[in-house]
Coordinates of C-alpha atoms and ligand atoms in Angstrom, one line a residue:
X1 CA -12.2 1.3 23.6
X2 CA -10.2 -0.4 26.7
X3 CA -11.7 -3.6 26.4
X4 CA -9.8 -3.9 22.4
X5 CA -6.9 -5.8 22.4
X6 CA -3.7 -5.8 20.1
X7 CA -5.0 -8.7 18.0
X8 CA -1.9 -10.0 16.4
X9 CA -4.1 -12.9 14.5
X10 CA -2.6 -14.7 11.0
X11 CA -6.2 -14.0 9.6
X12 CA -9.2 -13.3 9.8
X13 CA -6.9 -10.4 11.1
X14 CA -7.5 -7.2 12.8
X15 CA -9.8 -4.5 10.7
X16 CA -8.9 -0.2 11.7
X17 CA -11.2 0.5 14.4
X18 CA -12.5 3.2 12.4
X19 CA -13.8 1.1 9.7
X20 CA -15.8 -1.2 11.9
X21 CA -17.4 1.9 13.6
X22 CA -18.2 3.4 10.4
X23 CA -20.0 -0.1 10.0
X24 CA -21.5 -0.7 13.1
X25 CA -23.0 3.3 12.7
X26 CA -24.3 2.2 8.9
X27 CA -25.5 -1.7 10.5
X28 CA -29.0 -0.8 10.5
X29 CA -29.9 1.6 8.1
X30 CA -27.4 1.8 5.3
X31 CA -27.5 5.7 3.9
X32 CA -31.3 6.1 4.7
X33 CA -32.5 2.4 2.8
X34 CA -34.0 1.4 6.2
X35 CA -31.8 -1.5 5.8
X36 CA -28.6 -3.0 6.4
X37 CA -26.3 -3.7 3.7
X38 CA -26.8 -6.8 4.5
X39 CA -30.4 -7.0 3.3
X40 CA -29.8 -5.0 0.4
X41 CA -30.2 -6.5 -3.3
X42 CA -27.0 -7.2 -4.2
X43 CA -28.7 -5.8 -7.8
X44 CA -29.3 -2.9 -6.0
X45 CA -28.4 1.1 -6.9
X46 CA -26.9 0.6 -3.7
X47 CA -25.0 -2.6 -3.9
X48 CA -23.7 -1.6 -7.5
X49 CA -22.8 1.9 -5.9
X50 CA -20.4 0.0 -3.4
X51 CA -19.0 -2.3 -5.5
X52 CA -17.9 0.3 -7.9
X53 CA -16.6 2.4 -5.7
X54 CA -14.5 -1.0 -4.3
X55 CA -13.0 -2.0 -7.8
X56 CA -12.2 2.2 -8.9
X57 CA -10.4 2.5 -5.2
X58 CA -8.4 -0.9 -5.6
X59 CA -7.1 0.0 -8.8
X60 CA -6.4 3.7 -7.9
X61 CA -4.7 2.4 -4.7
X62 CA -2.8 -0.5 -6.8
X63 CA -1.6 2.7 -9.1
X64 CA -3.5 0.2 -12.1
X65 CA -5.3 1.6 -15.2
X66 CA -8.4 0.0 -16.8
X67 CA -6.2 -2.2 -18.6
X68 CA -6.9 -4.1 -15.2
X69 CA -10.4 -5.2 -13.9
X70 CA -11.2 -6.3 -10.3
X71 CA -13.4 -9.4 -9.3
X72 CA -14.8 -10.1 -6.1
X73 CA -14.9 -14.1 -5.7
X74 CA -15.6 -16.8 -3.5
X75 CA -13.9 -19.5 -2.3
X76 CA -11.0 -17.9 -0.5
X77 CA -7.6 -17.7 -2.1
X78 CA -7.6 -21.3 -2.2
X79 CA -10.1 -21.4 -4.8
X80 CA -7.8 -19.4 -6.9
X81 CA -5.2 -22.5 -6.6
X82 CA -7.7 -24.2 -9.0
X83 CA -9.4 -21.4 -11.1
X84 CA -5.8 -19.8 -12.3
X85 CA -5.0 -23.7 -13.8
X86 CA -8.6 -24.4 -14.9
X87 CA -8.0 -20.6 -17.4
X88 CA -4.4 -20.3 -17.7
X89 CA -3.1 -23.4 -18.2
X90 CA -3.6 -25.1 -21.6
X91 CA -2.8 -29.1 -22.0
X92 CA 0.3 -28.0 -24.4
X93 CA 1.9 -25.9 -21.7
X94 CA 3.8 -26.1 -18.5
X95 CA 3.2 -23.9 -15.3
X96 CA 5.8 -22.7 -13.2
X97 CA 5.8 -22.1 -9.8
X98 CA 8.4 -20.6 -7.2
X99 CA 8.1 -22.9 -4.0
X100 CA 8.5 -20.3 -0.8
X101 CA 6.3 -21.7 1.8
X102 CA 3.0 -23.7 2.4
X103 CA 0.7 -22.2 0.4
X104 CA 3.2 -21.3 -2.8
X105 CA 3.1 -25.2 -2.2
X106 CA -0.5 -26.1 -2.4
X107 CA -1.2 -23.9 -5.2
X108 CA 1.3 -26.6 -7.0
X109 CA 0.0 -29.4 -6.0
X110 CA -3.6 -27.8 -7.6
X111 CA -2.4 -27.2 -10.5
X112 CA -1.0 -30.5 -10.7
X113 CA -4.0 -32.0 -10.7
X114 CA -4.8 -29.9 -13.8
X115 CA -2.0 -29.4 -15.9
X116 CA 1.7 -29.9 -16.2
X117 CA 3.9 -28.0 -13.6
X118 CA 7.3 -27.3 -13.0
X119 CA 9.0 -25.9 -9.8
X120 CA 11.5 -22.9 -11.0
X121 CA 12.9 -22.7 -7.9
X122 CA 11.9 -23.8 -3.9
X123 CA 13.3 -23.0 -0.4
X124 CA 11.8 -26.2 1.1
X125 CA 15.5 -27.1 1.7
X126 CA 15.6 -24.2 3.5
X127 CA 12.1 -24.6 5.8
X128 CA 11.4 -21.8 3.8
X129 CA 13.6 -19.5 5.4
X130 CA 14.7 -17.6 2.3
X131 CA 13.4 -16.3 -1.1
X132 CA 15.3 -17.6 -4.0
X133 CA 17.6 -14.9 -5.5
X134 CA 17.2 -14.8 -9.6
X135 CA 19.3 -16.6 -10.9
X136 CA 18.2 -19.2 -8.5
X137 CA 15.0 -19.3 -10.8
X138 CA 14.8 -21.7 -13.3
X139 CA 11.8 -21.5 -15.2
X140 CA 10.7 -23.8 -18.5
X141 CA 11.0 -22.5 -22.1
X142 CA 7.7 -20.6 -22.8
X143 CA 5.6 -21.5 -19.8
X144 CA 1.7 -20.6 -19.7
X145 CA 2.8 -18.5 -16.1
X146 CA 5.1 -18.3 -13.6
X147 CA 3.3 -18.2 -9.8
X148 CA 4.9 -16.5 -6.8
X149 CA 3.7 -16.3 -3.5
X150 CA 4.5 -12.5 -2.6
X151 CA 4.6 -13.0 1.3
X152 CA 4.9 -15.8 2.9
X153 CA 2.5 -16.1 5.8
X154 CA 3.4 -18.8 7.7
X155 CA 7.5 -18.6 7.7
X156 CA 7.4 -14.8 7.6
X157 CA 9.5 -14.1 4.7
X158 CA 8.9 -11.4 1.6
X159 CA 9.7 -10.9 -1.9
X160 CA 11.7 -8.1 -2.0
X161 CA 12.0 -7.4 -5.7
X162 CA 9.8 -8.5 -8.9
X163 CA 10.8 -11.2 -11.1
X164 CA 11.6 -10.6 -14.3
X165 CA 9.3 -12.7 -16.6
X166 CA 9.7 -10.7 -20.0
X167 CA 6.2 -11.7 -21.8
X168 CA 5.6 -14.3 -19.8
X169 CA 2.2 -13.6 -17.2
X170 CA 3.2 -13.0 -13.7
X171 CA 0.8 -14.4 -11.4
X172 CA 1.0 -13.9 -7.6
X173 CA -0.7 -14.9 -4.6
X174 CA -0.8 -11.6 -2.4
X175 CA -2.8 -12.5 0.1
X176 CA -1.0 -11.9 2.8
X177 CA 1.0 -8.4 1.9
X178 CA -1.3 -6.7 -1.0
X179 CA -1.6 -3.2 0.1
X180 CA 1.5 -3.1 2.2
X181 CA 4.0 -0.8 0.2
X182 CA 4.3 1.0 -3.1
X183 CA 4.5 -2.0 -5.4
X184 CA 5.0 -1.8 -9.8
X185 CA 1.6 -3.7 -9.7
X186 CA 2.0 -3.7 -13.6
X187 CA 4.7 -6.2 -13.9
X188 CA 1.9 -8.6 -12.5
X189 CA -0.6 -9.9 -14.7
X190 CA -2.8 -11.7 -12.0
X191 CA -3.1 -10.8 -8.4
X192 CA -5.3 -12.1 -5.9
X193 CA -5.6 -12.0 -2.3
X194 CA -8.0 -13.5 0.4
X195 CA -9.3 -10.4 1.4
X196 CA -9.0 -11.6 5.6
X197 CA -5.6 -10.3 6.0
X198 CA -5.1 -7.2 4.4
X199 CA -8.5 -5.9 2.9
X200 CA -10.9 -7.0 5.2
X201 CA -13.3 -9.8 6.9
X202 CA -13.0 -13.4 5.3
X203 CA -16.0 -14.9 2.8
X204 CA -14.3 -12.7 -0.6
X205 CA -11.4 -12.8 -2.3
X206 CA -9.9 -10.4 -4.6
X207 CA -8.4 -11.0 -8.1
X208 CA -7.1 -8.0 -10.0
X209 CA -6.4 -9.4 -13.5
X210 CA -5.1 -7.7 -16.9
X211 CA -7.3 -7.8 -19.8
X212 CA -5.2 -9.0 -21.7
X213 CA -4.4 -12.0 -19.9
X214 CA -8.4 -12.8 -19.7
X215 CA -8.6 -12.4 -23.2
X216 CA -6.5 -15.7 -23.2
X217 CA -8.8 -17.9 -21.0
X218 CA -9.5 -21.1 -21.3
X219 CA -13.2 -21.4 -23.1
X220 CA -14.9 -24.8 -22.3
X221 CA -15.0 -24.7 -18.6
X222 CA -18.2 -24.4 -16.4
X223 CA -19.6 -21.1 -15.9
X224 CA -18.7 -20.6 -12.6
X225 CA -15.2 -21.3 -12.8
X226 CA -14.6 -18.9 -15.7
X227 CA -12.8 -16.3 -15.0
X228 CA -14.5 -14.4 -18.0
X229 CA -18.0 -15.3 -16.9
X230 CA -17.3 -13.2 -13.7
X231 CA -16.0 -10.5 -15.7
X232 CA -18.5 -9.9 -18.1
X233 CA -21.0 -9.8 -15.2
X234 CA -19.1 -7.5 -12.8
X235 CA -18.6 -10.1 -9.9
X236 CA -22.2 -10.7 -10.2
X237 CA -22.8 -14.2 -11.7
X238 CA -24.5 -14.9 -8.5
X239 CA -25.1 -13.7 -5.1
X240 CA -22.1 -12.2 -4.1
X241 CA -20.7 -11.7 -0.2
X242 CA -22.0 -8.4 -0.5
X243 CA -21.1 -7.6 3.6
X244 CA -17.8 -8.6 3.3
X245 CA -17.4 -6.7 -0.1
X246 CA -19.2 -3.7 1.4
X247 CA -16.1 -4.3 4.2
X248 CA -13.3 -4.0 1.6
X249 CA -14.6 -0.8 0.3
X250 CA -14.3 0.5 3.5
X251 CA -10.8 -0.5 3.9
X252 CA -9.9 0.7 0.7
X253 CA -11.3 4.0 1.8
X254 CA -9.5 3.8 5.1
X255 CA -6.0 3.2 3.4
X256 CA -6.7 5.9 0.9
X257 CA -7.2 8.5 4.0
X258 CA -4.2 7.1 5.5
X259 CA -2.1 8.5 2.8
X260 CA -2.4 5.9 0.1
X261 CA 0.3 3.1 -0.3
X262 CA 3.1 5.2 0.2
X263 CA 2.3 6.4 3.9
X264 CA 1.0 3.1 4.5
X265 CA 4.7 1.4 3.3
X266 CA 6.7 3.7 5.7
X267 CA 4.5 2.6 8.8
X268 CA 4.7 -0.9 8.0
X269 CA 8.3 -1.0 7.4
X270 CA 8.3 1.4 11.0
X271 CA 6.1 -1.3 13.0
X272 CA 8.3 -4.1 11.7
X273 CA 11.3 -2.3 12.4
X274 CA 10.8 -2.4 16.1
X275 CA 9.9 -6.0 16.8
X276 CA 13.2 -7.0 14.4
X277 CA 15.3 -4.5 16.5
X278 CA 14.0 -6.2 20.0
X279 CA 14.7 -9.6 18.6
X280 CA 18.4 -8.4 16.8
X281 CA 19.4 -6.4 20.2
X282 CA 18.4 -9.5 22.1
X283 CA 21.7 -11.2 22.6
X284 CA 20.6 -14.2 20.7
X285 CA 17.5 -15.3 23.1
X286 CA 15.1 -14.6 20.3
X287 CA 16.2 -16.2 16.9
X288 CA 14.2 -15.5 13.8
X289 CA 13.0 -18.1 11.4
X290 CA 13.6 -15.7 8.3
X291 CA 16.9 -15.0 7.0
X292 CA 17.4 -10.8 7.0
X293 CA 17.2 -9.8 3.5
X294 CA 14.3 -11.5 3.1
X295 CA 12.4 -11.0 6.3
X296 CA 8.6 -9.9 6.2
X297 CA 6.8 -6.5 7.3
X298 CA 3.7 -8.2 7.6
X299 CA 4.5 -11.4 9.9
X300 CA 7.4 -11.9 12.1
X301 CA 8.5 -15.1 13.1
X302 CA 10.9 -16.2 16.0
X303 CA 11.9 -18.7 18.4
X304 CA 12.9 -18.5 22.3
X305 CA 15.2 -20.9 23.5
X306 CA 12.9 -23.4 24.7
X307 CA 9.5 -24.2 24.5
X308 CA 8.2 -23.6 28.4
X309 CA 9.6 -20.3 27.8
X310 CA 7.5 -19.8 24.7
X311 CA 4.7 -20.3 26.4
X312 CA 5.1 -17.9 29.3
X313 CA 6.1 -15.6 26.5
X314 CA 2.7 -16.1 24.9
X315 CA 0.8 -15.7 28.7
X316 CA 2.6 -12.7 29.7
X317 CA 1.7 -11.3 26.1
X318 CA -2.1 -12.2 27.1
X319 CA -1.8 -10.5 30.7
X320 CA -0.8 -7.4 28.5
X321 CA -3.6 -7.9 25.6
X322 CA -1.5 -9.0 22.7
X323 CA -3.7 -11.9 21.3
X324 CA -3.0 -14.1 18.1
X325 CA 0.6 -14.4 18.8
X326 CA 1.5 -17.9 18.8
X327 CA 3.4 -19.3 15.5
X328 CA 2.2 -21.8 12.9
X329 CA 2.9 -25.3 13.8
X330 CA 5.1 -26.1 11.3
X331 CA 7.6 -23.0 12.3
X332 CA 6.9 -22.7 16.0
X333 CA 7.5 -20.6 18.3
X334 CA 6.1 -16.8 17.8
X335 CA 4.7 -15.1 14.8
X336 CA 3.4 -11.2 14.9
X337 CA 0.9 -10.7 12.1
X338 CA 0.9 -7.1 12.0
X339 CA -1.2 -6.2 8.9
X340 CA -2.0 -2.5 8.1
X341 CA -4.6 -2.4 10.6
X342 CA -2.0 -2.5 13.5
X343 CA -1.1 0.3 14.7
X344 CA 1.8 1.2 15.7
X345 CA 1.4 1.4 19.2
X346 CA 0.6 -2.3 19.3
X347 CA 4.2 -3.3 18.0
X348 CA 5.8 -0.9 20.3
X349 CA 3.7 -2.7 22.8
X350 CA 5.2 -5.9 22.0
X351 CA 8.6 -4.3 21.5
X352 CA 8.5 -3.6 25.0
X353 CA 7.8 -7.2 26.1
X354 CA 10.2 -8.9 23.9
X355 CA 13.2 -6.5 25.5
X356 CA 11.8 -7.1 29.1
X357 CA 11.4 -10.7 28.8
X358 CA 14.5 -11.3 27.2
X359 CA 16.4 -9.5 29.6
X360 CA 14.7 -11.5 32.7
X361 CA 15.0 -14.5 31.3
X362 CA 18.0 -14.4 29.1
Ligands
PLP1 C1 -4.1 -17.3 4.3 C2 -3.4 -17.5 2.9 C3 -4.0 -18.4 2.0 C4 -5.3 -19.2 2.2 O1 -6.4 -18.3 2.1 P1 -7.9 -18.9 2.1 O2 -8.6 -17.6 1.9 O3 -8.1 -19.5 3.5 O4 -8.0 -19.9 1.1 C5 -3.4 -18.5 0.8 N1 -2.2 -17.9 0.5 C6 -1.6 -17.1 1.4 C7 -0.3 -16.4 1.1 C8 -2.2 -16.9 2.7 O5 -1.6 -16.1 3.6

């Protein structure tokens, strides 16, 4: 496999190489059908077997009973900006919402446009360099949720603990860190999760919601938007993105033979450990956009000294095929997705670089 690069993309993101030749092996005759998934009824004895098997491993993964079901959406997690207002949030109530990046940002402004909001707390002051600690957050009295964004994608910062809402629903975008580490998935009361970073290809999004909370839904909305309409049907309503769910089952079955969560934690935290260690030990040349207690083991951002030196950065990282590395606009500079599909050899592959470069340009 010479000719696969260390893809270091935001997202779509790198899948395990085992998972796409387990696909490309199944592509054109899925477990003696004489079809591709793909061409397969999504009403299927097939379809429902994989999409059963997706939600059961997603809960067993996230540690979750049935007091938790799984949907498979569309829409990306931007959709869920909307939907979670459009349920969740009743004309009488207030949502609040922990500012810690872009996207904690637009889901806001969506659910502005449907309800009353209120920003607990926000690191825009910061350029979203930080997470605010807790008593930094200031939510409203009783409000319908509080919304976090669990990993910030763009400015490569991380919750590193689990607010504290008491009987209040905690709502989280993970899209960018679900399956990363061992996480007390029951303190949240709706996850979801663009599945192109950490679960798979782009086209579905995941949402992993308590019962209890969808017992609570908002009734007089279109079908489609409901998320009880979904869940009575088992994520079939309509035609679902059966490939790309077919993907995350995969995935899930690939993390789960990796050790589960907790194996899959200890590498994460070892690949990220060795690109902060090149930047730390550089002398100052590389300075990271995150500040350290709240830096990211999914996306690390930094800055060289100047720009032209940035871009060499970036070339030299091409010449040695590390793709995807160049930062989000609005930070600059260099960001390393490195999801759980990257192995390790790819960081100490870009470990390697950052000491080298430093040291003959520094
Ligand atoms: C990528 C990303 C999104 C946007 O996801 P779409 O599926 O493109 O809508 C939202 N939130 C976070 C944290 C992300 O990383």
């Amino acid at each position: 496999m010479s000719n696969r690069v260390f893809n270091f993309n935001p997202g779509p993101a790198a899948l395990p190489l085992e998972v796409l030749q387990n696909a490309q092996n199944e592509l054109l005759n899925y477990q003696d059908s004489g079809m591709s998934v793909m061409e397969v009824s999504h009403r299927s004895r097939e379809f429902e077997e994989i999409i059963n098997q997706a939600e059961k491993l997603l809960l067993e993964l996230c540690g979750l009973s049935d007091d938790y079901q799984v949907l498979f959406l569309q829409g990306g997690a931007s959709f869920q900006f909307a939907m979670i207002p459009f349920n969740f949030l009743p004309r009488d109530k207030t949502a609040d919402f922990v500012i810690t990046g872009s996207f904690a940002e637009k889901a806001w402004k969506e659910a502005s446009r449907i309800g009353q909001t209120h920003i607990a707390a926000s690191s825009k002051d910061h350029n979203y360099s930080t997470i605010p600690t807790p008593e930094h957050i200031q939510p409203v009295t009783n409000p319908a949720y509080l919304h976090i964004t669990t990993n910030n994608t763009i400015y490569g910062t991380q919750w590193n603990y689990i607010p504290d809402t008491g009987a209040v629903p905690l709502i989280a975008d993970m899209s960018s860190d679900i399956l990363s580490k061992p996480l007390d998935m029951e303190k949240f009361s709706l996850v979801y999760a663009g599945a192109q970073k950490n679960l798979g290809p782009s086209g579905v999004t995941v949402v992993i919601i308590k019962k209890e909370l969808l017992e609570k839904a908002q009734e007089d909305l279109p079908a489609i938007l409901s998320y009880k309409t979904h869940a009575e049907t088992g994520s079939l309503y309509n035609t679902p993105p059966s490939f790309a769910v077919y993907m995350v089952k995969e995935v899930l079955e690939w993390v789960k033979n990796q050790g589960g969560l907790k194996a899959i934690g200890e590498r994460n935290e070892a690949k990220s450990a060795l690109l902060y260690k090149a930047l730390d030990e550089s002398g100052g040349f590389y300075r990271g956009h995150a500040v350290k207690e709240d830096r990211s083991i999914m996306n690390v951002t930094f800055r060289l000294p100047e720009e032209n030196l940035e871009k060499a950065f970036l070339e030299e990282a091409v010449s040695r095929q590390m793709v995807g590395l160049k930062g989000h606009r609005s930070v600059g500079g260099i960001r390393a997705s490195i999801y759980n599909a990257m192995p390790l050899e790819g960081c100490q592959a870009l470990a390697e670089l950052m000491t080298e470069f430093a040291q003959k340009n520094g």
